[in-house]
Coordinates of C-alpha atoms and ligand atoms in Angstrom, one line a residue:
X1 CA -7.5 -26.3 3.0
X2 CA -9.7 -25.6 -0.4
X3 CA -11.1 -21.9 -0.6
X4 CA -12.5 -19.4 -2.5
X5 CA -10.6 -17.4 -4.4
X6 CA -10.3 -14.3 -7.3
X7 CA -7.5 -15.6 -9.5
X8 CA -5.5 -14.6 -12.8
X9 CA -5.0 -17.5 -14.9
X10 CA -3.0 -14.8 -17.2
X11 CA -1.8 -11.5 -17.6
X12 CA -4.4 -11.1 -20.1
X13 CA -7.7 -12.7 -18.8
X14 CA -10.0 -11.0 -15.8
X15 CA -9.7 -12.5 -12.3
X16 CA -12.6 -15.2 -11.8
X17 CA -13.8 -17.1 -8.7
X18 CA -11.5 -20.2 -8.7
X19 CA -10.1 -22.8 -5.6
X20 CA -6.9 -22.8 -4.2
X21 CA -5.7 -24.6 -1.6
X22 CA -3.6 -22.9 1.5
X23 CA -1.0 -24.5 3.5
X24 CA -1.8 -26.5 6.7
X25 CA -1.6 -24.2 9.2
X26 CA 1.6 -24.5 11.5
X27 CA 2.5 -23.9 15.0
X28 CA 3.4 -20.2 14.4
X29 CA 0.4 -19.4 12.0
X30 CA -2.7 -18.0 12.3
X31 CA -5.5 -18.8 10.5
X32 CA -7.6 -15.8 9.2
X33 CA -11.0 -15.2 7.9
X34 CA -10.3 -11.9 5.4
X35 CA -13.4 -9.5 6.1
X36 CA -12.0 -6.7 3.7
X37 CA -9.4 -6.8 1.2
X38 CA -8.1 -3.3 -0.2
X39 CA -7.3 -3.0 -3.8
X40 CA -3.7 -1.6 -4.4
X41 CA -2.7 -0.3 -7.5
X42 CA 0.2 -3.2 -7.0
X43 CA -2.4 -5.8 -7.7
X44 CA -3.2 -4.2 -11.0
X45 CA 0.3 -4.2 -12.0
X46 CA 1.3 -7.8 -10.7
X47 CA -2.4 -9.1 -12.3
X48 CA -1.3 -7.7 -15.7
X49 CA 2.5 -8.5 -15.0
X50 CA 3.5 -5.4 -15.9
X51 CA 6.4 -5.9 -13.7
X52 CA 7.7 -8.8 -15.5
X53 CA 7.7 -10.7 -12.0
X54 CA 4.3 -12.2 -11.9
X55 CA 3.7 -16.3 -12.0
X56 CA 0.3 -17.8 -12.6
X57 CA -2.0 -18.7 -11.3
X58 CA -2.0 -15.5 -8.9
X59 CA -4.3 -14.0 -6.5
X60 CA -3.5 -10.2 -5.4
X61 CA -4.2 -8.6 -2.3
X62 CA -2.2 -7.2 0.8
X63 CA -4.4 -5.4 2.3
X64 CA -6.2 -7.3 4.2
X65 CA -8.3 -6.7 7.5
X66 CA -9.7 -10.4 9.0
X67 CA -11.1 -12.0 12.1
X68 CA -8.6 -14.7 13.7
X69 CA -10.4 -18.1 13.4
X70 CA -7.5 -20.4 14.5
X71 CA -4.2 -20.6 16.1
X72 CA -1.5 -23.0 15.9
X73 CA 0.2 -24.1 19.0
X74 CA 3.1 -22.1 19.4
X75 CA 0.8 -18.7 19.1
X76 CA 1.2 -16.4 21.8
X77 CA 0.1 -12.7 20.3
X78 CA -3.3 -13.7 19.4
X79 CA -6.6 -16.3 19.9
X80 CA -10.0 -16.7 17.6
X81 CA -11.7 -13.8 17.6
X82 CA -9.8 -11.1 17.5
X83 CA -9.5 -8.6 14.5
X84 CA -5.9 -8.8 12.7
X85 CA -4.3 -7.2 9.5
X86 CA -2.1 -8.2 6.7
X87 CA -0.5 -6.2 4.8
X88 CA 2.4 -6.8 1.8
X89 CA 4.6 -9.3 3.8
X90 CA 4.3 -12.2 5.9
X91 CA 7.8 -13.8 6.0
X92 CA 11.3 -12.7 6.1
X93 CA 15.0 -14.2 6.6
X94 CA 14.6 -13.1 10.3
X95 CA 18.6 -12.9 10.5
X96 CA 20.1 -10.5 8.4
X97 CA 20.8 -7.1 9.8
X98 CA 17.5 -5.1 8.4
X99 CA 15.5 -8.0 10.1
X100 CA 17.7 -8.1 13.6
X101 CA 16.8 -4.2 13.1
X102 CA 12.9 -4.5 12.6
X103 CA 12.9 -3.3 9.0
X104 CA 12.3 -6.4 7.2
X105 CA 10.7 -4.8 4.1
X106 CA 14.4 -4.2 3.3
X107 CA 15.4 -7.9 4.3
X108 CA 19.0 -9.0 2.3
X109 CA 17.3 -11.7 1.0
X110 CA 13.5 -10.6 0.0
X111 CA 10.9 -10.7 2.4
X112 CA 8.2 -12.9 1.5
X113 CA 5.2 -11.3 -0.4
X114 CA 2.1 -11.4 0.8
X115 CA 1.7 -13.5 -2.8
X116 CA 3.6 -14.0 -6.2
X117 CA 5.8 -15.3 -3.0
X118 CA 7.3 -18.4 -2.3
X119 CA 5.7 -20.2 0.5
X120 CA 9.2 -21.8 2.7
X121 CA 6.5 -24.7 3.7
X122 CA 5.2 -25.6 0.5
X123 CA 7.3 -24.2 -2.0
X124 CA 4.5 -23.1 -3.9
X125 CA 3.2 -19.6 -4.5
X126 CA 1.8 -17.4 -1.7
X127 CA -2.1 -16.4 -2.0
X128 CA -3.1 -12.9 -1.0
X129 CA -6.3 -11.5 0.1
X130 CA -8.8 -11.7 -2.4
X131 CA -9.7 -14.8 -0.5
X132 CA -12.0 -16.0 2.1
X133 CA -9.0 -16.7 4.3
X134 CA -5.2 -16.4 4.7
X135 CA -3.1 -18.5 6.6
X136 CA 0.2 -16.3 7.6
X137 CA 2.9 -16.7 10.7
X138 CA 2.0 -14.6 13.7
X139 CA 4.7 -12.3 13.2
X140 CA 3.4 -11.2 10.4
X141 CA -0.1 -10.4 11.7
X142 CA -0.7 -6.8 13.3
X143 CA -3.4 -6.0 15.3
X144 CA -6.2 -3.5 14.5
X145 CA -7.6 -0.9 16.5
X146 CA -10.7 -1.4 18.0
X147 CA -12.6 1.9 17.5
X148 CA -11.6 2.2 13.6
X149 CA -14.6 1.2 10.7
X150 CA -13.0 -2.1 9.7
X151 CA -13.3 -1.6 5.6
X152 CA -11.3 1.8 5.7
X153 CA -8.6 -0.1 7.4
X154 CA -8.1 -2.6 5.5
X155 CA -6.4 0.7 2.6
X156 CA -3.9 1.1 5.9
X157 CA -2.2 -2.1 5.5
X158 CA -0.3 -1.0 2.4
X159 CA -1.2 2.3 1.6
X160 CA -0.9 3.8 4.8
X161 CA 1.7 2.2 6.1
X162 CA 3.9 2.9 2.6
X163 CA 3.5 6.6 3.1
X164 CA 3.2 6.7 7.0
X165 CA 7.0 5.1 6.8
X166 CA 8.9 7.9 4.8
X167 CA 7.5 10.5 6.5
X168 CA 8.3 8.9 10.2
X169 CA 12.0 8.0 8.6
X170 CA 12.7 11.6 7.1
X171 CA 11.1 13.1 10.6
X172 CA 8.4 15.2 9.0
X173 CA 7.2 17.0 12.3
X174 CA 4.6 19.8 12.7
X175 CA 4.9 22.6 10.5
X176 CA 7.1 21.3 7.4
X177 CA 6.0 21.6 4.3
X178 CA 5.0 18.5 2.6
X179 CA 3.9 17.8 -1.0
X180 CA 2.2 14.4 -2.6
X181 CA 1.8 13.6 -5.7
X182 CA -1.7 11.8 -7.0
X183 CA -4.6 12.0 -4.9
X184 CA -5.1 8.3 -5.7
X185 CA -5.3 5.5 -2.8
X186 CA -1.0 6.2 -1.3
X187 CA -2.0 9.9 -2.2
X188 CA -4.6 10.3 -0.3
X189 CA -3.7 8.6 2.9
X190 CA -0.3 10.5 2.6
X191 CA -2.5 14.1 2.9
X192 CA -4.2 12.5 6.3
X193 CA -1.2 11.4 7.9
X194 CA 0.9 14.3 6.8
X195 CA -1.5 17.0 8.1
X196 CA -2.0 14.6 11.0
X197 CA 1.2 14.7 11.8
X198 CA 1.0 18.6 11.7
X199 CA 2.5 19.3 8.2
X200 CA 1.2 21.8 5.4
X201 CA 0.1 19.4 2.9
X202 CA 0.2 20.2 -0.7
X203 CA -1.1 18.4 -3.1
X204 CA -0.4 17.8 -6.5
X205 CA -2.9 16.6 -9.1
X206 CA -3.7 15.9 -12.6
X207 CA -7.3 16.3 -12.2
X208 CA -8.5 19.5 -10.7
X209 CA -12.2 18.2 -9.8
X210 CA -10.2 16.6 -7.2
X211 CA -9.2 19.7 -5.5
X212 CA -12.2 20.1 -2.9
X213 CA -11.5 16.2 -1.7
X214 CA -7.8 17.2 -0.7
X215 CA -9.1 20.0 1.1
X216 CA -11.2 18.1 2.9
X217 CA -8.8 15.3 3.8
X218 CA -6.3 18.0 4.7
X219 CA -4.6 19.7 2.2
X220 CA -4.1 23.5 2.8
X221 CA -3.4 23.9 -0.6
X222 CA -3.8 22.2 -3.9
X223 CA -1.7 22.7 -7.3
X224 CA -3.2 21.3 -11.0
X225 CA 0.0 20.1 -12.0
X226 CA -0.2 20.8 -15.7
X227 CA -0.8 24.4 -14.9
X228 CA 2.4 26.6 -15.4
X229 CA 1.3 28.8 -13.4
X230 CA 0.2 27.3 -10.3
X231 CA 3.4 25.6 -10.3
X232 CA 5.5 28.8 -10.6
X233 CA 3.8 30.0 -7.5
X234 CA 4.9 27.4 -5.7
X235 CA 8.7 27.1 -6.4
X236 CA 11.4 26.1 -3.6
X237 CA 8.3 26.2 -1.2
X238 CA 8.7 23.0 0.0
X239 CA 11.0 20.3 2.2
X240 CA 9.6 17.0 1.3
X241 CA 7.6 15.7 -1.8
X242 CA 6.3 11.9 -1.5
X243 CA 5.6 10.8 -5.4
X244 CA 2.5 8.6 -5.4
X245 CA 1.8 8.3 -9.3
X246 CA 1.3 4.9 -10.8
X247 CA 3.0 6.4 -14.3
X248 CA 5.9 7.7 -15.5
X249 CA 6.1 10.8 -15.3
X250 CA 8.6 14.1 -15.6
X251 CA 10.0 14.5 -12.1
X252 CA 11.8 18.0 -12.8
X253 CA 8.5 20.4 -12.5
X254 CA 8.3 18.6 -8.8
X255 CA 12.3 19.0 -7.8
X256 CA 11.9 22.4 -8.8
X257 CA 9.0 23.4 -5.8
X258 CA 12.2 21.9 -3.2
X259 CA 13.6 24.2 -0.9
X260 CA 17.6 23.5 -0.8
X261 CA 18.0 20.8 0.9
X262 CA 14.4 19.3 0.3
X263 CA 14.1 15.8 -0.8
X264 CA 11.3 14.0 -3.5
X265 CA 10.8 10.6 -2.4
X266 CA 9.5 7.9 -4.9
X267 CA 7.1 5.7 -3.8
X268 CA 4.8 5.0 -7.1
X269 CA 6.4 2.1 -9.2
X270 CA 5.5 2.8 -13.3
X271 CA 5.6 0.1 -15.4
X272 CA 8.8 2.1 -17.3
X273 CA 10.8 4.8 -15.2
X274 CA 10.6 8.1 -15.6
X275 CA 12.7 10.2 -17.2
X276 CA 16.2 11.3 -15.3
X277 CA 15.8 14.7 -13.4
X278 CA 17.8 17.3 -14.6
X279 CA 21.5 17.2 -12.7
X280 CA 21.9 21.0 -12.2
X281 CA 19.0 22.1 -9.8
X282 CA 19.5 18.8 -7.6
X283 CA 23.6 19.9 -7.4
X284 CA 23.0 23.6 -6.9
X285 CA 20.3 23.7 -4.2
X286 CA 21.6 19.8 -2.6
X287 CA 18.3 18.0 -3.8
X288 CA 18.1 14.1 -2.7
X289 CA 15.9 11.7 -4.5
X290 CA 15.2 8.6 -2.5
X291 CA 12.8 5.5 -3.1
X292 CA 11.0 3.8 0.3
X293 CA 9.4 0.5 0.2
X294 CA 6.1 -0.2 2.3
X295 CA 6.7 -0.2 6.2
X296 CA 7.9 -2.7 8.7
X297 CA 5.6 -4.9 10.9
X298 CA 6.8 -2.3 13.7
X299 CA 6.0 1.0 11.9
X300 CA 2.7 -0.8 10.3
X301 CA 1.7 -1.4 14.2
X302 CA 2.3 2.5 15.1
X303 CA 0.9 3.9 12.0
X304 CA -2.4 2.1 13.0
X305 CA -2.3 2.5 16.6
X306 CA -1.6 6.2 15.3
X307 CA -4.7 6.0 13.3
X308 CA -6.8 4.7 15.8
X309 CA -5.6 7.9 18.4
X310 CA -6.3 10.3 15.0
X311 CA -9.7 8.2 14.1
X312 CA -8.2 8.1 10.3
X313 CA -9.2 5.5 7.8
X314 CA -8.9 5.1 4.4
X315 CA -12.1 6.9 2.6
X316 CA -13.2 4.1 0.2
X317 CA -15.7 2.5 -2.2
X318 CA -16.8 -0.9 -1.0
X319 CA -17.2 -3.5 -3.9
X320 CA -18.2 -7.3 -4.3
X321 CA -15.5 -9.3 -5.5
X322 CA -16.9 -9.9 -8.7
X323 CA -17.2 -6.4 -9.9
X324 CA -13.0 -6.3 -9.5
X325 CA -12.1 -5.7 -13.3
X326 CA -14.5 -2.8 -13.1
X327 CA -12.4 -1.6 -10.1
X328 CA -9.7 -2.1 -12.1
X329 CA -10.6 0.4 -15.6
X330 CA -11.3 2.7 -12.9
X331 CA -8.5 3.2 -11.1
X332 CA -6.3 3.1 -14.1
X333 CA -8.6 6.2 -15.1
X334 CA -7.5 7.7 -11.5
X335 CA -11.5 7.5 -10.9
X336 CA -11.4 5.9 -7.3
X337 CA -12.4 8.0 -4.4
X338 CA -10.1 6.8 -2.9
X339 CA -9.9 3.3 -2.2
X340 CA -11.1 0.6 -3.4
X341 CA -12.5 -2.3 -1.3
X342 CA -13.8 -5.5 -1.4
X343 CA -16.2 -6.8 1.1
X344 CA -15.5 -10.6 1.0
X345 CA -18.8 -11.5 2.7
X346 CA -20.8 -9.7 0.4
X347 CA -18.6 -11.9 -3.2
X348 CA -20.6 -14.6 -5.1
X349 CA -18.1 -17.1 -5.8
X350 CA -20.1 -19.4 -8.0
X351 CA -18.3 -19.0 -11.6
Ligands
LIG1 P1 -3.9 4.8 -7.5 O1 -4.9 4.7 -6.5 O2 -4.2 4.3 -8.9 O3 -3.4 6.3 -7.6 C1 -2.4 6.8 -8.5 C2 -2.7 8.3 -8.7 O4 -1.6 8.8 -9.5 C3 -3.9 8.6 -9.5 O5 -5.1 8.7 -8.6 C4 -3.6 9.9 -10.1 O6 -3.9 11.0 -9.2 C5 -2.1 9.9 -10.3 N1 -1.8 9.7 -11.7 C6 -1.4 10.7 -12.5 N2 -1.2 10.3 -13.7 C7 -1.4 9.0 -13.7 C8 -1.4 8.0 -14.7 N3 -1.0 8.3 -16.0 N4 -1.7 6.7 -14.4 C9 -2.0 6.4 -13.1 N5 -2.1 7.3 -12.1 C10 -1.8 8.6 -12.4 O7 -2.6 4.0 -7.1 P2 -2.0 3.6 -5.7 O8 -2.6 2.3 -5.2 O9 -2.1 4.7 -4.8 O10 -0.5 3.2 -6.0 C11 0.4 4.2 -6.6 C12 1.7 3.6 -7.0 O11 2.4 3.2 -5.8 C13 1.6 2.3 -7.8 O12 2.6 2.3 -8.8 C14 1.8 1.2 -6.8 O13 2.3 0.0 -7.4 C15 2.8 1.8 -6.0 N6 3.0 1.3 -4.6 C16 4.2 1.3 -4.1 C17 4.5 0.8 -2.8 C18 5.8 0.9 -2.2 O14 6.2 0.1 -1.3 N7 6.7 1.9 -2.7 C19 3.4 0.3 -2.1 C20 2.1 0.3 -2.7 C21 1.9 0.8 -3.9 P3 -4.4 12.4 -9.7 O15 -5.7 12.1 -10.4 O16 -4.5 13.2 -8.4 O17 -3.4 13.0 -10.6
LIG2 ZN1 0.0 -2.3 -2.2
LIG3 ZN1 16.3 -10.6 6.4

């Protein structure tokens, strides 16, 4: 099937309207007309290949919230009509142990991305979302709440579910004291569903006009991180820190607002790593770094059942498709509030 996409030809040219052609939908596949597609901070780095991964052409986007429009035979979860999400993967081995255990995003052999994948059909690349449909197996689709505004949860289908996982795995309950880093689209759903969850949320930013918005989304207190000051006041305060910053960055400053025991988990991917944390605070007060990778299909299905109990979406800025590498300069400027969107009903696709 031929459709409308927003493809890179190159790591250097802007996404343009183009055709690609998905595969013929098979007995376990759904068919999916994409509504809203949310745009990650991932797409800009896979676009640009600053991962070094990315094959051409490519179209980004996991976050995808769509209305069903066929079924293959063999589908049993869902029929044309109802509302579905995608998020980063839709395929997986299915067989080694993280996959017998419902934790495919750490599959032994790769899950399949959303796109920049392989297709195991075609053997050609996947497509992702900024597309007017997706075609992806059934047990990769999730289904979406029915009370929720449908362009704030597309955001959920990666961002939320990235941060909702390592604060379910690390068993942040009511009343710990949780940090983020960047209020940017992972930060800012990481200050709802933390203070949803009960936690103290702080939040750490790099731009102080910012400050009143993490209030607002939950944040009890807010800390301007290049302020010496502010940071002082808030040493071995806290017991888990989720890092949600796109850059490289000092990680030190943040190790050192830890409690003993406390634990900084990673979840921003720079383009080159950060520099190592110093060795002596991390021995003397037992300080864990750890890294987390997106969610499972399972904890992507709570997280937005627990959304639609909480009423959370993603606060975002809808956009036409064609406006993307606008989206783009901004949110490499941190200037999003806080999620960018694209509403694929409202894209011209004529080049
Ligand atoms: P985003 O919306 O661009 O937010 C990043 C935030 O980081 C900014 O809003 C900014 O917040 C802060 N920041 C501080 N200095 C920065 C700098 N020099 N450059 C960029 N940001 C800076 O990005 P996102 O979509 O939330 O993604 C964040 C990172 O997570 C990306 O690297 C993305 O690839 C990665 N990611 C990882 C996973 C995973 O599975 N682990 C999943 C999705 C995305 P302040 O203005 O508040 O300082
Ligand atoms: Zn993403
Ligand atoms: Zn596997």
């Amino acid at each position: 099937m031929k459709i409308n996409a927003l493809v890179a030809h190159a790591a250097t040219s802007p996404l343009s309207p183009d055709h690609i052609v998905l595969r013929p939908l098979q007995q376990q596949d759904v068919t999916i007309e994409v509504l809203y597609c949310g745009v990650c901070h991932s797409d800009l780095h896979m676009a640009r290949n600053e991962w070094a991964v990315s094959r051409y052409p490519l179209v980004p986007g996991h976050e995808i919230v769509g209305r069903v429009t066929d079924v293959g035979n063999q589908v049993s979860r869902f029929v044309p009509g109802d509302i579905v999400g995608v998020g980063v993967m839709v395929d997986a081995c299915r067989e080694c142990h993280f996959c017998q255990n419902q934790e495919e995003q750490y599959c032994e052999k790769g899950f399949t991305p959303t796109y920049n994948g392989v297709d195991k059909y075609t053997g050609e690349s996947t497509w992702g979302g900024y597309a007017q449909q997706v075609i992806v197996d059934q047990d990769f689709v999730v289904s979406v709440p029915d009370n929720l505004p449908l362009a704030g949860v597309a955001p959920l289908l990666c961002a939320g579910v990235t941060v909702w996982s390592p604060l379910r795995h690390f068993g942040v309950k009511a009343g710990d004291k949780v940090g983020v880093v960047g209020l940017g689209g992972l930060g800012h759903m990481a200050v709802k569903l933390a203070s949803a969850l009960g936690a103290e949320v702080t939040l750490f930013t790099t731009s102080p006009q910012k400050g009143a918005d993490a209030k607002r989304l939950g944040a009890k207190q807010v800390v301007v991180s290049h302020d010496v000051e502010q940071m002082a006041a808030c040493q071995t305060s806290l017991d888990l820190i989720i890092d949600c910053v796109a850059a490289s960055h000092d990680l030190d400053p943040y190790l050192a607002t830890l409690k003993t025991n406390g634990r900084l988990v990673l979840v921003g991917i720079p383009e080159t790593p950060h520099t190592s944390p110093a060795i002596t605070p991390m021995v003397f007060r037992r300080l864990s770094i750890s890294g987390s990778s997106i969610g499972s299909i399972k904890e992507t299905q709570e997280m937005l059942d627990f959304c639609g109990q909480h009423g959370i979406t993603s606060d975002i800025e809808l956009l036409s498709g064609e406006n993307i590498e606008s989206a783009f300069s901004r949110m490499l400027s941190g200037d999003v509030k806080y999620r960018f969107v694209i509403d694929m009903h409202a894209t011209r696709w004529s080049r």
